Coordinates of N, CA and C in Angstrom, one line a residue:
V279 N 106.0 128.6 108.0 CA 106.9 127.6 107.1 C 107.8 126.8 108.2
K280 N 108.3 126.8 109.3 CA 108.7 125.6 110.1 C 107.7 124.8 110.3
T281 N 106.7 124.8 110.3 CA 105.9 123.3 110.5 C 106.3 122.6 108.8
L282 N 106.0 123.4 108.2 CA 105.7 122.6 106.5 C 107.3 122.1 106.1
Q283 N 108.5 122.7 107.1 CA 109.8 122.6 106.9 C 109.8 120.7 107.3
Q284 N 109.0 120.4 108.2 CA 109.3 119.2 109.2 C 109.3 118.0 108.2
D285 N 107.9 118.2 107.5 CA 107.4 117.0 106.5 C 108.0 117.5 104.9
C286 N 107.8 118.6 104.6 CA 108.0 119.1 103.3 C 109.1 119.5 102.6
A287 N 110.0 119.7 101.6 CA 110.8 120.5 100.7 C 110.2 121.9 100.4
I288 N 110.6 123.3 101.0 CA 110.2 124.1 100.5 C 111.0 124.7 99.3
I289 N 110.4 125.5 98.6 CA 111.2 126.4 97.4 C 110.7 127.5 97.0
G290 N 111.2 128.6 97.7 CA 110.6 130.0 97.1 C 111.2 130.4 96.0
L291 N 110.6 130.9 95.0 CA 110.7 130.9 93.6 C 109.8 132.3 93.3
D292 N 111.0 133.1 92.7 CA 110.8 134.5 92.0 C 110.9 134.1 90.6
T293 N 109.9 134.8 90.0 CA 109.8 134.7 88.6 C 110.3 136.0 87.9
P294 N 111.2 135.7 87.0 CA 111.8 136.9 86.2 C 111.2 138.2 86.7
G295 N 111.8 139.1 86.9 CA 111.5 140.5 87.3 C 110.5 140.7 88.4
N296 N 110.8 139.9 89.1 CA 109.6 140.0 91.1 C 110.6 139.3 91.9
G297 N 110.5 139.7 92.8 CA 110.9 139.5 94.0 C 112.6 140.0 93.7
T298 N 113.4 138.9 93.7 CA 115.1 139.0 93.8 C 115.4 139.0 92.4
A299 N 114.7 138.4 92.0 CA 114.8 137.7 90.2 C 115.2 138.9 89.5
P300 N 116.2 139.2 88.4 CA 116.6 139.6 87.5 C 115.3 140.0 86.5
A301 N 115.2 141.2 85.7 CA 114.2 141.2 84.8 C 114.4 140.3 83.9
P302 N 113.3 139.5 83.0 CA 113.2 138.8 81.5 C 114.1 139.4 80.6
P303 N 114.6 138.6 80.0 CA 115.5 139.4 78.4 C 114.8 140.0 77.5
A304 N 113.4 139.9 78.1 CA 112.7 141.0 76.5 C 111.1 141.2 77.4
E305 N 110.1 141.7 76.9 CA 108.9 141.7 77.8 C 108.1 140.0 77.6
W306 N 107.7 140.1 78.8 CA 107.1 138.9 78.6 C 105.4 138.5 78.9
G307 N 105.0 137.6 78.2 CA 103.6 137.4 78.8 C 103.5 136.4 79.7
I308 N 102.1 136.3 80.0 CA 101.8 135.2 80.7 C 102.6 133.6 80.4
T309 N 102.2 133.4 79.2 CA 102.7 132.6 78.6 C 104.0 132.0 79.0
D310 N 105.0 133.1 79.2 CA 106.4 132.9 79.1 C 106.6 132.6 80.5
Y311 N 106.0 133.2 81.4 CA 106.2 133.0 83.0 C 105.4 131.4 82.9
V312 N 104.6 131.0 82.2 CA 104.1 129.6 83.1 C 104.9 128.7 82.5
D313 N 105.3 128.5 81.3 CA 106.8 127.9 80.9 C 107.8 128.1 81.7
A314 N 108.5 129.1 81.9 CA 109.5 129.3 82.8 C 109.3 128.4 84.1
V315 N 108.3 128.5 85.1 CA 108.0 127.5 86.0 C 107.6 126.3 85.6
A316 N 107.1 126.3 84.5 CA 107.2 124.5 83.9 C 108.2 123.9 84.0
A317 N 109.4 124.4 83.2 CA 110.7 124.1 83.2 C 111.8 124.0 84.2
F318 N 111.5 125.1 85.3 CA 111.9 125.1 86.8 C 111.7 124.0 87.3
M319 N 110.5 123.4 87.3 CA 109.7 122.8 88.2 C 110.1 120.8 87.5
A320 N 110.4 121.6 86.2 CA 110.6 120.4 85.8 C 111.7 119.4 85.7
A321 N 112.7 120.5 86.0 CA 113.9 120.1 86.5 C 114.4 119.3 88.1
Q322 N 113.2 120.0 88.9 CA 113.3 119.3 90.2 C 112.8 118.2 90.5
P323 N 113.7 117.6 91.3 CA 113.4 116.2 91.7 C 112.2 115.9 92.9
L324 N 111.6 117.0 93.1 CA 110.8 116.9 94.4 C 109.4 117.0 93.6
L325 N 108.8 115.5 94.0 CA 107.4 115.5 93.2 C 106.3 114.7 94.6
P326 N 105.4 114.4 94.9 CA 104.5 115.7 94.3 C 104.7 116.9 94.4
T327 N 104.2 118.0 94.1 CA 104.3 119.4 94.4 C 103.1 119.6 94.9
V328 N 102.8 120.9 95.6 CA 101.5 121.5 96.1 C 102.3 122.9 96.0
I329 N 101.6 123.9 95.2 CA 101.9 125.6 94.9 C 101.5 126.4 95.8
I330 N 101.8 127.1 96.6 CA 101.4 128.1 97.3 C 101.4 129.5 97.1
C331 N 100.7 129.9 96.4 CA 100.8 131.6 95.6 C 100.1 132.6 96.4
H332 N 100.4 133.7 95.6 CA 99.8 135.1 96.2 C 99.8 135.8 94.7
S333 N 98.7 136.7 94.5 CA 98.5 137.9 93.7 C 99.0 137.1 92.3
F334 N 99.7 137.9 91.5 CA 100.2 137.2 90.5 C 100.7 135.4 90.1
G335 N 100.8 135.3 91.3 CA 101.6 133.6 91.2 C 100.5 132.9 91.1
C336 N 99.6 133.6 91.4 CA 97.9 132.8 91.4 C 97.3 132.4 90.2
R337 N 97.8 133.4 89.6 CA 97.4 133.7 88.0 C 98.5 132.4 87.1
L338 N 99.8 132.4 87.6 CA 100.2 131.4 87.1 C 100.2 130.3 87.5
A339 N 99.6 129.6 88.8 CA 99.5 128.4 89.3 C 97.8 127.9 88.8
M340 N 97.2 128.7 88.5 CA 96.1 128.2 87.7 C 96.2 127.8 86.3
R341 N 97.3 128.8 85.4 CA 97.3 128.2 84.2 C 98.3 126.7 84.0
L342 N 99.0 126.9 85.3 CA 99.4 125.3 85.7 C 98.6 124.5 85.6
A343 N 97.6 124.3 86.7 CA 96.8 123.6 87.1 C 96.1 123.0 85.6
A344 N 95.6 124.0 84.8 CA 95.2 123.6 83.8 C 95.8 122.7 82.7
Q345 N 96.6 122.8 82.9 CA 97.8 122.1 81.8 C 97.8 120.8 82.5
R346 N 97.1 120.3 83.4 CA 96.9 118.6 84.3 C 98.5 118.3 84.1
L347 N 99.7 118.7 84.8 CA 101.0 118.7 84.8 C 100.7 117.2 85.9
P348 N 101.8 116.4 85.9 CA 101.8 115.1 86.7 C 102.2 115.4 87.9
W349 N 103.1 116.4 88.0 CA 104.0 116.5 89.2 C 102.9 117.8 90.5
L350 N 102.0 118.6 89.5 CA 101.4 119.4 90.3 C 99.8 118.5 91.3
K351 N 100.1 118.6 92.5 CA 99.0 117.7 93.1 C 98.3 118.8 93.9
G352 N 98.7 120.3 93.8 CA 97.6 121.2 93.9 C 97.8 122.5 94.4
V353 N 97.2 123.2 94.4 CA 97.2 125.1 94.5 C 96.6 125.2 95.8
V354 N 97.2 126.0 96.4 CA 96.7 126.7 97.7 C 97.0 128.2 97.0
V355 N 95.5 128.9 97.2 CA 95.8 130.8 96.9 C 95.3 131.8 97.5
L356 N 96.3 132.6 98.0 CA 96.4 133.1 98.8 C 96.4 134.6 98.7
G357 N 95.4 135.4 98.4 CA 95.3 137.0 98.1 C 95.3 136.7 96.5
G358 N 94.6 135.8 95.7 CA 94.5 135.8 94.7 C 94.6 137.1 93.5
H359 N 95.3 137.6 92.6 CA 94.9 138.4 91.6 C 93.2 138.6 91.3
G360 N 92.5 139.2 91.2 CA 91.5 139.4 90.4 C 90.4 138.6 90.9
L361 N 90.4 137.8 92.5 CA 89.5 137.1 93.2 C 88.8 138.5 93.6
R362 N 87.7 138.3 93.7 CA 86.7 139.1 94.6 C 86.7 138.2 96.2
P363 N 87.0 139.1 97.1 CA 87.1 138.4 98.5 C 85.5 137.8 98.8
I364 N 85.5 137.2 99.8 CA 83.8 136.2 99.8 C 83.4 137.1 101.2
R365 N 82.4 138.2 101.1 CA 81.9 139.0 102.5 C 80.8 138.2 103.2
P366 N 80.5 138.5 104.6 CA 79.0 137.9 104.6 C 78.3 138.9 104.0
L367 N 76.9 138.5 104.3 CA 76.1 139.5 103.6 C 75.6 140.6 104.2
H368 N 76.0 140.9 105.7 CA 76.0 142.2 106.2 C 76.7 143.3 105.5
K369 N 78.0 142.9 105.4 CA 78.9 143.5 104.8 C 78.9 144.1 103.4
Q370 N 78.1 142.6 102.5 CA 77.7 143.4 101.4 C 76.9 144.3 101.0
L371 N 75.8 144.0 102.0 CA 74.6 145.0 102.0 C 75.0 146.7 102.2
R372 N 76.2 146.6 103.4 CA 77.2 147.8 103.7 C 77.8 148.4 102.7
I373 N 77.9 147.8 101.8 CA 79.0 148.2 100.8 C 77.9 148.6 99.4

């Protein structure tokens, strides 16, 4: 993070009900979360944006990327929910 802070502005965003953010006012689906992140980012002066995400955040980022939003220039996926790890052949055979 310190290296990135030299050249980039960093925002750590907790979506409603995750991290330190309060729960959403009602039960939310994926579209509600995507809309909330898109609205938050649209209000930020920081452009262009690369989303670095983990777990459920990867689902959100992929949905945002599919919308081809002008401010979203890239997505870095770390431990994405539902993604199978790439294993060398010897490990695949052992499993």
